[in-house]
Short mmCIF file of C-alpha atoms in Angstrom, two decimals:
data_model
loop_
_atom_site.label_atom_id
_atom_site.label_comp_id
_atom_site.label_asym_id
_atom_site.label_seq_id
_atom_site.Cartn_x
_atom_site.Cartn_y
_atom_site.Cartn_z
CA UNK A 30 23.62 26.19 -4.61
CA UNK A 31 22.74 23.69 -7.27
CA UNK A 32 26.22 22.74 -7.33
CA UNK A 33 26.20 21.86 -3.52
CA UNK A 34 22.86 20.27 -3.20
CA UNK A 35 23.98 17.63 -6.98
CA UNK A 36 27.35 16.73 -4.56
CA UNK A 37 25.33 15.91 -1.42
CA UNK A 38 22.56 13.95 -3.17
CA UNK A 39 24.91 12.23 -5.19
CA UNK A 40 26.81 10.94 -2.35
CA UNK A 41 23.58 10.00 -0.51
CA UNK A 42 21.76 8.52 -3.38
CA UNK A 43 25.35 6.53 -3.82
CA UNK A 44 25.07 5.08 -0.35
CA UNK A 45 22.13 3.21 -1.41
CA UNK A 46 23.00 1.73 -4.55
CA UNK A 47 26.31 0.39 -2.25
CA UNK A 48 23.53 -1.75 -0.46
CA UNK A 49 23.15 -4.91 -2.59
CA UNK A 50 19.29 -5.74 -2.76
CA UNK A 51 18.85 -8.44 -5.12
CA UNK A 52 15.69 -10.33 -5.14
CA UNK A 53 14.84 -13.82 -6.05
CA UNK A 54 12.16 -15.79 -5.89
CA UNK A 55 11.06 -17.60 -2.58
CA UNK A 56 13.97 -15.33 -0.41
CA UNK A 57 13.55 -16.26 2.86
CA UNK A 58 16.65 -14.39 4.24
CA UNK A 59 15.99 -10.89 4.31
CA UNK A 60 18.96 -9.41 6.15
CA UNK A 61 19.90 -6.86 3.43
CA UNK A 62 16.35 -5.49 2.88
CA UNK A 63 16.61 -4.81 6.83
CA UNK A 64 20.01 -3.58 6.31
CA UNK A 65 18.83 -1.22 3.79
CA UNK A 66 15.76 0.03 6.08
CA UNK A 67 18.42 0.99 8.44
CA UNK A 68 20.55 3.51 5.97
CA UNK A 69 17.07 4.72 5.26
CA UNK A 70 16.59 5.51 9.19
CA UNK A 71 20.31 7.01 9.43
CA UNK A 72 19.76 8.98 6.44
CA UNK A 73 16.29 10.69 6.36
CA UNK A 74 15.96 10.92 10.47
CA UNK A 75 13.51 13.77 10.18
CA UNK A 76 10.90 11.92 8.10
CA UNK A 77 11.49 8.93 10.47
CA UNK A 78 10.23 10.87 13.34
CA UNK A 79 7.09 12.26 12.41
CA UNK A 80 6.17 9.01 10.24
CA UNK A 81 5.07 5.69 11.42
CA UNK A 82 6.83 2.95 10.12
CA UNK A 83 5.17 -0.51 9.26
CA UNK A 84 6.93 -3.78 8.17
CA UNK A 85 5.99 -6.35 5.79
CA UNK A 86 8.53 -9.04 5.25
CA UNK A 87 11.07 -6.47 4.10
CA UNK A 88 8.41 -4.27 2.66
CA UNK A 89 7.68 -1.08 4.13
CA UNK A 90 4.91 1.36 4.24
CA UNK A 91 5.28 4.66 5.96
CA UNK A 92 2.32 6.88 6.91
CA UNK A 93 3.04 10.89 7.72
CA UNK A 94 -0.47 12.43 9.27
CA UNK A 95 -1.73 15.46 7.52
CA UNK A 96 -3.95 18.31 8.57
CA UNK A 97 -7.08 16.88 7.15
CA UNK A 98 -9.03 13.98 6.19
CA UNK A 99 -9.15 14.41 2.70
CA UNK A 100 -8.29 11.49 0.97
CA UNK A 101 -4.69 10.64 0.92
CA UNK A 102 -1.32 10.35 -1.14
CA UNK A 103 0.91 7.28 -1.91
CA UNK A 104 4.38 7.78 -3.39
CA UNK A 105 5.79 3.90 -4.51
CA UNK A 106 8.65 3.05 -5.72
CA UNK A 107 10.56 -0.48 -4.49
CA UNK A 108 14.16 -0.74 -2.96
CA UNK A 109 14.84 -4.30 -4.73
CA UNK A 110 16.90 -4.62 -7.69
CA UNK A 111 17.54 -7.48 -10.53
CA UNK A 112 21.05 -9.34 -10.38
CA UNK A 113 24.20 -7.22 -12.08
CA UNK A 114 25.67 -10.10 -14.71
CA UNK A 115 28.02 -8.93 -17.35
CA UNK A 116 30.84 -7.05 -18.06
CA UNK A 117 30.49 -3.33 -15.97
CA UNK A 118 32.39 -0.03 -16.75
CA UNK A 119 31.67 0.58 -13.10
CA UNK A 120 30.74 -2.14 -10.34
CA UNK A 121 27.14 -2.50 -9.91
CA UNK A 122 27.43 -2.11 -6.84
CA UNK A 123 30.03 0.31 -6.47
CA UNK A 124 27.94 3.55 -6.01
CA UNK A 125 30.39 5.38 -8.52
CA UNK A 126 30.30 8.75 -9.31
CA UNK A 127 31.80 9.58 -12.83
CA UNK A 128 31.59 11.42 -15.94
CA UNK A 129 28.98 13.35 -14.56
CA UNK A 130 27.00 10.52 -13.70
CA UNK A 131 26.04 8.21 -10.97
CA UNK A 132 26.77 4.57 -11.85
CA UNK A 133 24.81 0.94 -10.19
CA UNK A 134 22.23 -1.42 -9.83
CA UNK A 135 18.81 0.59 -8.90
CA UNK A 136 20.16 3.83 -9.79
CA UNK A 137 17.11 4.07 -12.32
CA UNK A 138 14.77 1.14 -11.36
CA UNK A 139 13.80 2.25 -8.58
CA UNK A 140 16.34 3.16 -5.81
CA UNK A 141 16.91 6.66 -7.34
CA UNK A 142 13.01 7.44 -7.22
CA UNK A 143 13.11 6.16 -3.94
CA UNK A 144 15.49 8.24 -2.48
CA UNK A 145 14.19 11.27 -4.03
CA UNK A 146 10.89 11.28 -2.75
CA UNK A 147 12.41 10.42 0.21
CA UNK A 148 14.70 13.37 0.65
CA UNK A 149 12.27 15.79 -0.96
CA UNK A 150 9.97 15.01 2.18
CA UNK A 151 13.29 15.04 4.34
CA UNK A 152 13.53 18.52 3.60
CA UNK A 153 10.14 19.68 3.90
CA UNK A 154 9.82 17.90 7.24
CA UNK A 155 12.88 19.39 8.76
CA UNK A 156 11.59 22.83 7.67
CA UNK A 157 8.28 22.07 9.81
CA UNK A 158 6.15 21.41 7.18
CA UNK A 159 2.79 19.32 7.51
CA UNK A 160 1.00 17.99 4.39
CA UNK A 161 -2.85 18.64 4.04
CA UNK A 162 -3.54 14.81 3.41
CA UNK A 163 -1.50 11.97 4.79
CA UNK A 164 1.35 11.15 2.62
CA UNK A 165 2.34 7.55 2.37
CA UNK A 166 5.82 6.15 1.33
CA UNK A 167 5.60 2.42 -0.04
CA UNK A 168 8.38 0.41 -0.34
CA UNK A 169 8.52 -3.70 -1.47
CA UNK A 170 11.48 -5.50 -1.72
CA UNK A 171 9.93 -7.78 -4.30
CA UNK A 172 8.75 -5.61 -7.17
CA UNK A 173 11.28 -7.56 -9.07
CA UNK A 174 10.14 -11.06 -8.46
CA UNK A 175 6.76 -12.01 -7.50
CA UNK A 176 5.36 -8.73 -6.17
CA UNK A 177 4.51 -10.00 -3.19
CA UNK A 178 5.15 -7.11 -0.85
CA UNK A 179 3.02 -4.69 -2.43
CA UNK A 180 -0.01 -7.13 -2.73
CA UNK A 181 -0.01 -7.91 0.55
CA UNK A 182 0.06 -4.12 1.52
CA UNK A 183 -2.69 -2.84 -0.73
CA UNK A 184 -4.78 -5.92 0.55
CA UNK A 185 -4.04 -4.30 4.41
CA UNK A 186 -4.81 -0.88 3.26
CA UNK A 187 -8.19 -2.22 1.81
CA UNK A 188 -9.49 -4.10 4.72
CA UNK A 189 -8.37 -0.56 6.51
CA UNK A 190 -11.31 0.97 4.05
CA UNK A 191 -8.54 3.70 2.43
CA UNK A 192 -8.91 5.27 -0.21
CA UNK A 193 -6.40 7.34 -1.89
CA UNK A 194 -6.77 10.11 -4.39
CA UNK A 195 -3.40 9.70 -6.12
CA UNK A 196 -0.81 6.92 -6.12
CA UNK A 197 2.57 7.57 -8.23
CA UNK A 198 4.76 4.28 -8.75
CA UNK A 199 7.24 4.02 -11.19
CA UNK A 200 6.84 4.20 -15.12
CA UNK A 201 7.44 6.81 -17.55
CA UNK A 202 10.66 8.97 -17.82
CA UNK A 203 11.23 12.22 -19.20
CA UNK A 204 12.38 11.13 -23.11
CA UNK A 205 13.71 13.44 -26.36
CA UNK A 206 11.35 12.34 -28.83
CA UNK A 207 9.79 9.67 -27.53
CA UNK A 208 8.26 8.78 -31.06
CA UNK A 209 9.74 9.76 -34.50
CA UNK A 210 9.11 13.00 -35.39
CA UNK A 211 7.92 13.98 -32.04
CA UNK A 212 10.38 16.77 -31.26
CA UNK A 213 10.97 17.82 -27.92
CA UNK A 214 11.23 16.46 -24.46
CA UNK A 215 7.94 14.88 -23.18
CA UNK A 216 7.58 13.32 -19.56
CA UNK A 217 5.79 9.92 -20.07
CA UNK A 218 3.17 9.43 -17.54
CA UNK A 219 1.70 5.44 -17.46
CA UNK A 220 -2.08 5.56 -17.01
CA UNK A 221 -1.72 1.88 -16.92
CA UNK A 222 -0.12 -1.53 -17.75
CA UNK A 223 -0.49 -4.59 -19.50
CA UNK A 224 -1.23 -7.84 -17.08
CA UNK A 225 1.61 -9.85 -17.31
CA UNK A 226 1.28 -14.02 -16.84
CA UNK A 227 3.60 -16.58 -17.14
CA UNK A 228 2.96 -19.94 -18.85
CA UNK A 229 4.54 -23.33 -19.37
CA UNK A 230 3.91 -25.45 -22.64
CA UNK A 231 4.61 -29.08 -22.16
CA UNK A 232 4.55 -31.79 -25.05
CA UNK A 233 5.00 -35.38 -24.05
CA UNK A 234 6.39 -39.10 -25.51
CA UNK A 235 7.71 -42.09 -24.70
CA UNK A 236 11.24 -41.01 -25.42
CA UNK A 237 13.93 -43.60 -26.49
CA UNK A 238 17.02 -43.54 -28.00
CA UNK A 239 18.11 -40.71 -30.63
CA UNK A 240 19.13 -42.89 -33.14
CA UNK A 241 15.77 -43.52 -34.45
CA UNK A 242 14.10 -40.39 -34.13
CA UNK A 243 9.77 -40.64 -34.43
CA UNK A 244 8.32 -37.51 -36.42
CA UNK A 245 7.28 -34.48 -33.98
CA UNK A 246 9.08 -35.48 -30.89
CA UNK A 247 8.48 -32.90 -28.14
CA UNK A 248 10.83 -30.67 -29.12
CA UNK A 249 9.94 -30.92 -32.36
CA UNK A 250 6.26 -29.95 -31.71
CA UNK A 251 7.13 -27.24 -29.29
CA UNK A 252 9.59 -25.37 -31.92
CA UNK A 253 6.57 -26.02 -34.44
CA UNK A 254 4.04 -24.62 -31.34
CA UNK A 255 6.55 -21.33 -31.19
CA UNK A 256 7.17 -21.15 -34.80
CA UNK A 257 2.94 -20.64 -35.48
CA UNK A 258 2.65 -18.18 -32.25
CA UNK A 259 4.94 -15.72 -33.85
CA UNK A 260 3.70 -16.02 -37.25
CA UNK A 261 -0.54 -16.19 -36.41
CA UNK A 262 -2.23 -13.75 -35.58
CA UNK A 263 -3.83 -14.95 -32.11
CA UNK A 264 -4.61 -12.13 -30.63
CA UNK A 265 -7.27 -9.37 -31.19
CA UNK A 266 -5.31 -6.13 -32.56
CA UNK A 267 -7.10 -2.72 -30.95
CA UNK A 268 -6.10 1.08 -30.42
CA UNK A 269 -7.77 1.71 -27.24
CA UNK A 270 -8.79 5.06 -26.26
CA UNK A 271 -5.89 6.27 -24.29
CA UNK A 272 -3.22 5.19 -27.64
CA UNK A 273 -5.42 8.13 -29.63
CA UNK A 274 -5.01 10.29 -26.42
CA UNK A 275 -1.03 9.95 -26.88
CA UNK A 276 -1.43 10.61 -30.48
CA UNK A 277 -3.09 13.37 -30.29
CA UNK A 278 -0.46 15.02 -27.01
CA UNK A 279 2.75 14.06 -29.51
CA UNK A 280 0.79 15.40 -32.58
CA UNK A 281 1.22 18.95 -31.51
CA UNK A 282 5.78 18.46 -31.92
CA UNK A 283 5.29 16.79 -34.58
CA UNK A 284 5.47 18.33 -39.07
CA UNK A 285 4.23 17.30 -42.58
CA UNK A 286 1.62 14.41 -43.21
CA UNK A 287 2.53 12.23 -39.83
CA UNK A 288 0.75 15.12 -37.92
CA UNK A 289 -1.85 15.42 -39.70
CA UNK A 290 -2.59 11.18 -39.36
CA UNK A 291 -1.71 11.47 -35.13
CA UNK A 292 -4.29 14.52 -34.34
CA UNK A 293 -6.89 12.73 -36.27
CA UNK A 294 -5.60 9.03 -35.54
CA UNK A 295 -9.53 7.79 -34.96
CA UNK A 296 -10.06 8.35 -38.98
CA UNK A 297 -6.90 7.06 -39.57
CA UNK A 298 -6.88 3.87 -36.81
CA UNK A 299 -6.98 1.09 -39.41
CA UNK A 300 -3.92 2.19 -41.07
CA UNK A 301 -2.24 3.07 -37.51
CA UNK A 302 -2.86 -0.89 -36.77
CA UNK A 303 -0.68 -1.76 -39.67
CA UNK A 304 2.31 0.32 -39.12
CA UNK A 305 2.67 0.99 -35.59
CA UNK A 306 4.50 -2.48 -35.22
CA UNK A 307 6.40 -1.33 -38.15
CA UNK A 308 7.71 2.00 -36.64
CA UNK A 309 8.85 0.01 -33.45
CA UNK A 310 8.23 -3.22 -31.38
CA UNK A 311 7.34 -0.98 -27.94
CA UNK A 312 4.69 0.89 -30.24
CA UNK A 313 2.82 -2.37 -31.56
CA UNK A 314 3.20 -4.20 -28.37
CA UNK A 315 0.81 -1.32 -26.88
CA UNK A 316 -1.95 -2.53 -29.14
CA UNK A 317 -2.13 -6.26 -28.25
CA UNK A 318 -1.36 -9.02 -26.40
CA UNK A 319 2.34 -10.22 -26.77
CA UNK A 320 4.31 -13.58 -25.91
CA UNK A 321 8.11 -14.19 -25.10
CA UNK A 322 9.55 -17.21 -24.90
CA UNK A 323 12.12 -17.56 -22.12
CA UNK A 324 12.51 -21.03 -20.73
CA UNK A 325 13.33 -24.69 -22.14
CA UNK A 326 14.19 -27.57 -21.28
CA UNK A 327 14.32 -31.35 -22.80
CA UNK A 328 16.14 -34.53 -22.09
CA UNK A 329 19.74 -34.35 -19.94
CA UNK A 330 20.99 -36.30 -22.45
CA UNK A 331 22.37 -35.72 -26.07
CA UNK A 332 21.63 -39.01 -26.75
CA UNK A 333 17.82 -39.69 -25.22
CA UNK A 334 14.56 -38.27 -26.55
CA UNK A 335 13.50 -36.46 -24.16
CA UNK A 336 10.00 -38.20 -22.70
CA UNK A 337 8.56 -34.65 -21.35
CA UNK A 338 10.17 -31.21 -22.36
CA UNK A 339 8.63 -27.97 -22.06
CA UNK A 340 9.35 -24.08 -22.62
CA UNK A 341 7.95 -21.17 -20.63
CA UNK A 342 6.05 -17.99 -22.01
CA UNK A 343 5.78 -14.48 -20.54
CA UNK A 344 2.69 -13.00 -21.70
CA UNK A 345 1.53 -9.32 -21.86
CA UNK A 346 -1.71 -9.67 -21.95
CA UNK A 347 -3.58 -5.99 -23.45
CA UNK A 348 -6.65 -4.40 -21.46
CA UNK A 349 -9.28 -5.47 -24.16
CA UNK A 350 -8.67 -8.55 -24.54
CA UNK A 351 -7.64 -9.33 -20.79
CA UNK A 352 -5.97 -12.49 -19.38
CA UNK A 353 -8.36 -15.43 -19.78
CA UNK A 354 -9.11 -14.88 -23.11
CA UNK A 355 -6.15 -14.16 -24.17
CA UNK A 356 -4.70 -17.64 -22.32
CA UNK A 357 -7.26 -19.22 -24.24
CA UNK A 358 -6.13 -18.18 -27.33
CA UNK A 359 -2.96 -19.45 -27.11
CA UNK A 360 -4.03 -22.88 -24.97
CA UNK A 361 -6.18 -23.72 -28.25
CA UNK A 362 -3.22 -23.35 -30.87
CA UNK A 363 -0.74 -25.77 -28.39
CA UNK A 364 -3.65 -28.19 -27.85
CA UNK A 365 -3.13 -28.45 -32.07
CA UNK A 366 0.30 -29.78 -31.55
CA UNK A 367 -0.62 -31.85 -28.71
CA UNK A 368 0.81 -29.39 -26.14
CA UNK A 369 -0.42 -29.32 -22.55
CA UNK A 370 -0.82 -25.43 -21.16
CA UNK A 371 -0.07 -24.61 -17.37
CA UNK A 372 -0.96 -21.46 -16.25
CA UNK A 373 2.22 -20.34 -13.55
CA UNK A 374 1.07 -16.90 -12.81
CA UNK A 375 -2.51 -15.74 -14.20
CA UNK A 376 -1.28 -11.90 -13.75
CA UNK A 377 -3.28 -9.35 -12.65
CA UNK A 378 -5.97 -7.37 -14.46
CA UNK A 379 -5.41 -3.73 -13.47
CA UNK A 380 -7.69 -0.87 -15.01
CA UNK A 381 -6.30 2.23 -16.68
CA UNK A 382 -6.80 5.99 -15.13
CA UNK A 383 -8.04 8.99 -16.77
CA UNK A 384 -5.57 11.67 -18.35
CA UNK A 385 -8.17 14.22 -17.42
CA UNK A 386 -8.33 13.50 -13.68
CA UNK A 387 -7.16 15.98 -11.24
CA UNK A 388 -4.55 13.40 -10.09
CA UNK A 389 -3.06 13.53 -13.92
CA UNK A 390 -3.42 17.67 -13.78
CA UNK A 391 -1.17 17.50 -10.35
CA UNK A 392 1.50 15.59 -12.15
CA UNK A 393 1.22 17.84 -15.08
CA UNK A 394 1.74 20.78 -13.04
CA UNK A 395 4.59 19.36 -11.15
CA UNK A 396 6.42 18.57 -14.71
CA UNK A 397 5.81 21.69 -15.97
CA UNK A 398 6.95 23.47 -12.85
CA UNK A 399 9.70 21.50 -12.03
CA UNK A 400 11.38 21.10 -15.93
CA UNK A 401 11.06 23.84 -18.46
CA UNK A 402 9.91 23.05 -21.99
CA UNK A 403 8.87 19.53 -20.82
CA UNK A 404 5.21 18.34 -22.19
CA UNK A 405 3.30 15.34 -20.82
CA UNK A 406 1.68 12.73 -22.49
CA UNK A 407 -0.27 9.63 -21.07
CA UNK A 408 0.78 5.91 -22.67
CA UNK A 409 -0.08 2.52 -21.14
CA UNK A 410 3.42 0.71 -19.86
CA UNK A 411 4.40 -2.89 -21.71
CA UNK A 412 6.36 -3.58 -18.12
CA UNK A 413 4.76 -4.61 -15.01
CA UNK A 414 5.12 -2.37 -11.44
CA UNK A 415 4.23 -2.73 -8.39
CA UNK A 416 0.91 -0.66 -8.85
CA UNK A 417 -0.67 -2.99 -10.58
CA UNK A 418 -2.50 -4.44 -6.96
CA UNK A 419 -3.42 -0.58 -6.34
CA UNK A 420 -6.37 -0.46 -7.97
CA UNK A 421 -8.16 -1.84 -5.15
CA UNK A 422 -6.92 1.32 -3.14
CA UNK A 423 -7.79 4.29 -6.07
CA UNK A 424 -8.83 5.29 -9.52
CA UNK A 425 -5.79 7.41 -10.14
CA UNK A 426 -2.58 5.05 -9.69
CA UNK A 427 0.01 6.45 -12.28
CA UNK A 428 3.18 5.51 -13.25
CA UNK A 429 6.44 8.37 -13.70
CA UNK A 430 9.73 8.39 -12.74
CA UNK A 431 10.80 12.07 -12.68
CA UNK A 432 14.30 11.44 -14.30
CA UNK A 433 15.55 12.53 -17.67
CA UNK A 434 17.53 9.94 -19.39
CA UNK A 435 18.65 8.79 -22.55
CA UNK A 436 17.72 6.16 -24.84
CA UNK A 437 21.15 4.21 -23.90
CA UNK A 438 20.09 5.18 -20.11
CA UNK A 439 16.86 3.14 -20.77
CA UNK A 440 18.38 0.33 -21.98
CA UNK A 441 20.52 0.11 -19.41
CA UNK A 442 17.40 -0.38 -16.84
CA UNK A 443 17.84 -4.53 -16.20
CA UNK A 444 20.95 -4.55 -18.45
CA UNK A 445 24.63 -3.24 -18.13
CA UNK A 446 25.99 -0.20 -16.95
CA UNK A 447 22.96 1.62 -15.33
CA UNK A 448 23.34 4.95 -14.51
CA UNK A 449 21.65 8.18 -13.77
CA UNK A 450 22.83 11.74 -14.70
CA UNK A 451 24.09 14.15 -11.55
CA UNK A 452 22.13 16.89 -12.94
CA UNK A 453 19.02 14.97 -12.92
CA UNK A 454 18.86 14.67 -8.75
CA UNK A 455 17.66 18.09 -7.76
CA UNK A 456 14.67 18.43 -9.95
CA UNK A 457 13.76 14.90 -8.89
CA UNK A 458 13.55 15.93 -5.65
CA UNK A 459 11.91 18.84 -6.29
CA UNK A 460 9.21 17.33 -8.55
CA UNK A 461 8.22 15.07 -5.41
CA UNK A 462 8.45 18.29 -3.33
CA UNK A 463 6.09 19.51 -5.60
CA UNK A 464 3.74 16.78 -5.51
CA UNK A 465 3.98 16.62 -1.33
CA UNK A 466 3.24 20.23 -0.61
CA UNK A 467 0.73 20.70 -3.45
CA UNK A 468 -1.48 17.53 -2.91
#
């Protein structure tokens, strides 16, 4: 039966990733996302009759009425993708099935959570089924842009006055030992994420010719600028309370003197600071605010000195030290090289939900159900998602994808060669059964 039920979703699941959904900013043409909301129609017909179906620019949101008026359930996860550069074993957008897995663009992030939720409530409405709260299905088609979609719905939903009692996004995957020494399989469940802002440094001149080249041109004070960000220490360095409550669920996997630090990581927190960053970049980037540079630009010739150039910062901006002061930080050190700061995006400051809510203990349940020998443990995500504007809408907004991957399958998530294992499709679908039918 397995066997059977891996084939089908396969070639379903395939049928989307076929669909190319790139998203840019400012898309104005949004043919494919429409195309796309039609294979959803075609393919999950039962949940298309007994749901309504709203529009929003390409973005859905899909309501299906339960029996009550408790407060209801939102399963998220967006149909757009990031552009497929590079050299593929299989075409991005190929939908290939292969080695035992299924190969594309979306496959992990997010089409294949997408689809899964979506058949798993296929199923139970075709059997009859009706939930005890209202189930809603949220879909944006710019999760990998500006977020726009899912803004705009939770807005809606708010002036509506709804309030939800769980809302599951993306996030977390089921990892093997997640953190050294941390043996097993734990499903990673994000209570939260990091705001996430984009900035633009700009240092000025009078330019002129390159053959007599002043002392810090704009170039030169912007490499100087980047050079000090990476090796200061702007911003404030803090294990907030839900890092020790990831300690202390990995602690219990774990042998020898690390344990011993993890389940008692408060006593220990000062020398935690010091070596997380050391045991890996994801790990220290959970305790503070971190920059990237990703943009530049200067003079378009080789020959001119350049009389404005600038470079442009993604910051992930931690939950205690929060976006304006952290902005400020780093607007005081370029104002030291004479650099103007422009703040692009401000992000958006989302709070973080309890590990001990009975929205966390429904997820829990629904892992340990659904995948043998598979803990939980909460962390806050480094990446930004699309529930970052549900906090307006409920307390509990957490972030899993019920897929077991790799550490090369992770990597592959906005890189080359994405992919998702056959075996993993069934208990996907079943964890969101789970979730529908036990809400």
């Amino acid at each position: 039966m397995t066997d059977i039920r891996t084939d089908e979703y396969a070639k379903s699941l395939s049928r989307l990733i076929q669909i190319e959904t790139v998203s840019t900013f400012n898309q104005t043409d949004k043919t494919k996302f429409y195309d796309f909301h039609n294979a959803l129609r075609e393919m999950f017909p039962e949940l298309f009759e007994v749901c309504t179906f709203e529009n929003f620019d390409g973005s859905f949101l899909m309501r299906w009425k339960g029996k009550t008026n408790k407060e209801p359930v939102m399963l998220m996860n967006h149909h757009d993708v990031v552009e497929a550069t590079g050299n593929w074993t299989h075409l991005p957008f190929g939908g290939e099935i292969a080695e035992g897995k299924l190969w594309g663009r979306g496959t992990l992030d997010t089409k294949g959570g997408l689809w899964a939720m979506m058949q798993a409530a296929e199923e139970l409405a075709k059997d009859g089924f009706i939930p005890e709260r209202d189930i809603y299905f949220l879909s944006a088609c710019t999760e990998e842009c500006a977020g726009e979609g899912a803004d705009t719905i939770s807005r809606e939903l708010e002036k509506r006055g709804l309030r939800f009692h769980l809302i599951l996004d993306e996030g977390g995957y089921i990892l093997e030992e997640p953190i050294a020494g941390a043996k097993g399989k734990f499903a990673v469940i994000g209570l939260g994420e990091k705001g996430c802002a984009d900035l633009k440094f700009i240092a000025r001149s009078k330019g002129g010719h390159a053959s007599i080249p002043p002392k810090n041109s704009p170039l030169v004070r912007l490499g100087k600028f980047m050079a000090a960000v990476e090796k200061k220490n702007l911003f404030e360095t803090k294990m907030a309370p839900i890092i020790h409550a990831t300690f202390d669920s990995l602690a219990g996997s774990m042998n020898g003197p690390l344990k011993f630090v993890l389940k008692n990581s408060k006593i220990f927190k000062p020398l935690l600071i010091n070596v997380m960053p050391m045991v890996s970049g994801a790990a220290g980037a959970m305790l503070r605010t971190t920059v990237a540079f990703t943009m530049a630009s200067g003079s378009e010739g080789t020959n001119v000195l350049p009389q404005e150039a600038w470079v442009i910062a993604n910051m992930r901006y931690s939950h205690h030290q929060g976006g304006k002061s952290s902005i400020e930080a780093i607007r005081k050190l370029a104002e030291k090289f004479d650099i103007e700061t422009v703040v692009l995006d401000p992000g958006v400051d989302s709070p973080i939900s309890s590990h001990e809510s009975d929205a966390y203990k429904l997820i829990d349940k629904a892992v340990s159900n659904v995948f043998k020998d598979v803990k939980t443990t909460p962390y806050i995500m480094t990446a930004a998602s699309d529930s970052r504007f549900m906090w307006r809408l409920s307390e509990n907004c957490l972030r899993f994808a019920p897929f077991s991957i790799t550490d090369e399958q992770l990597e592959s998530v906005h890189g080359i060669d994405e992919n998702v294992d056959l075996s993993c499709l069934a208990p996907a679908v079943d964890f969101y059964r789970y979730i529908i039918t036990n809400a």
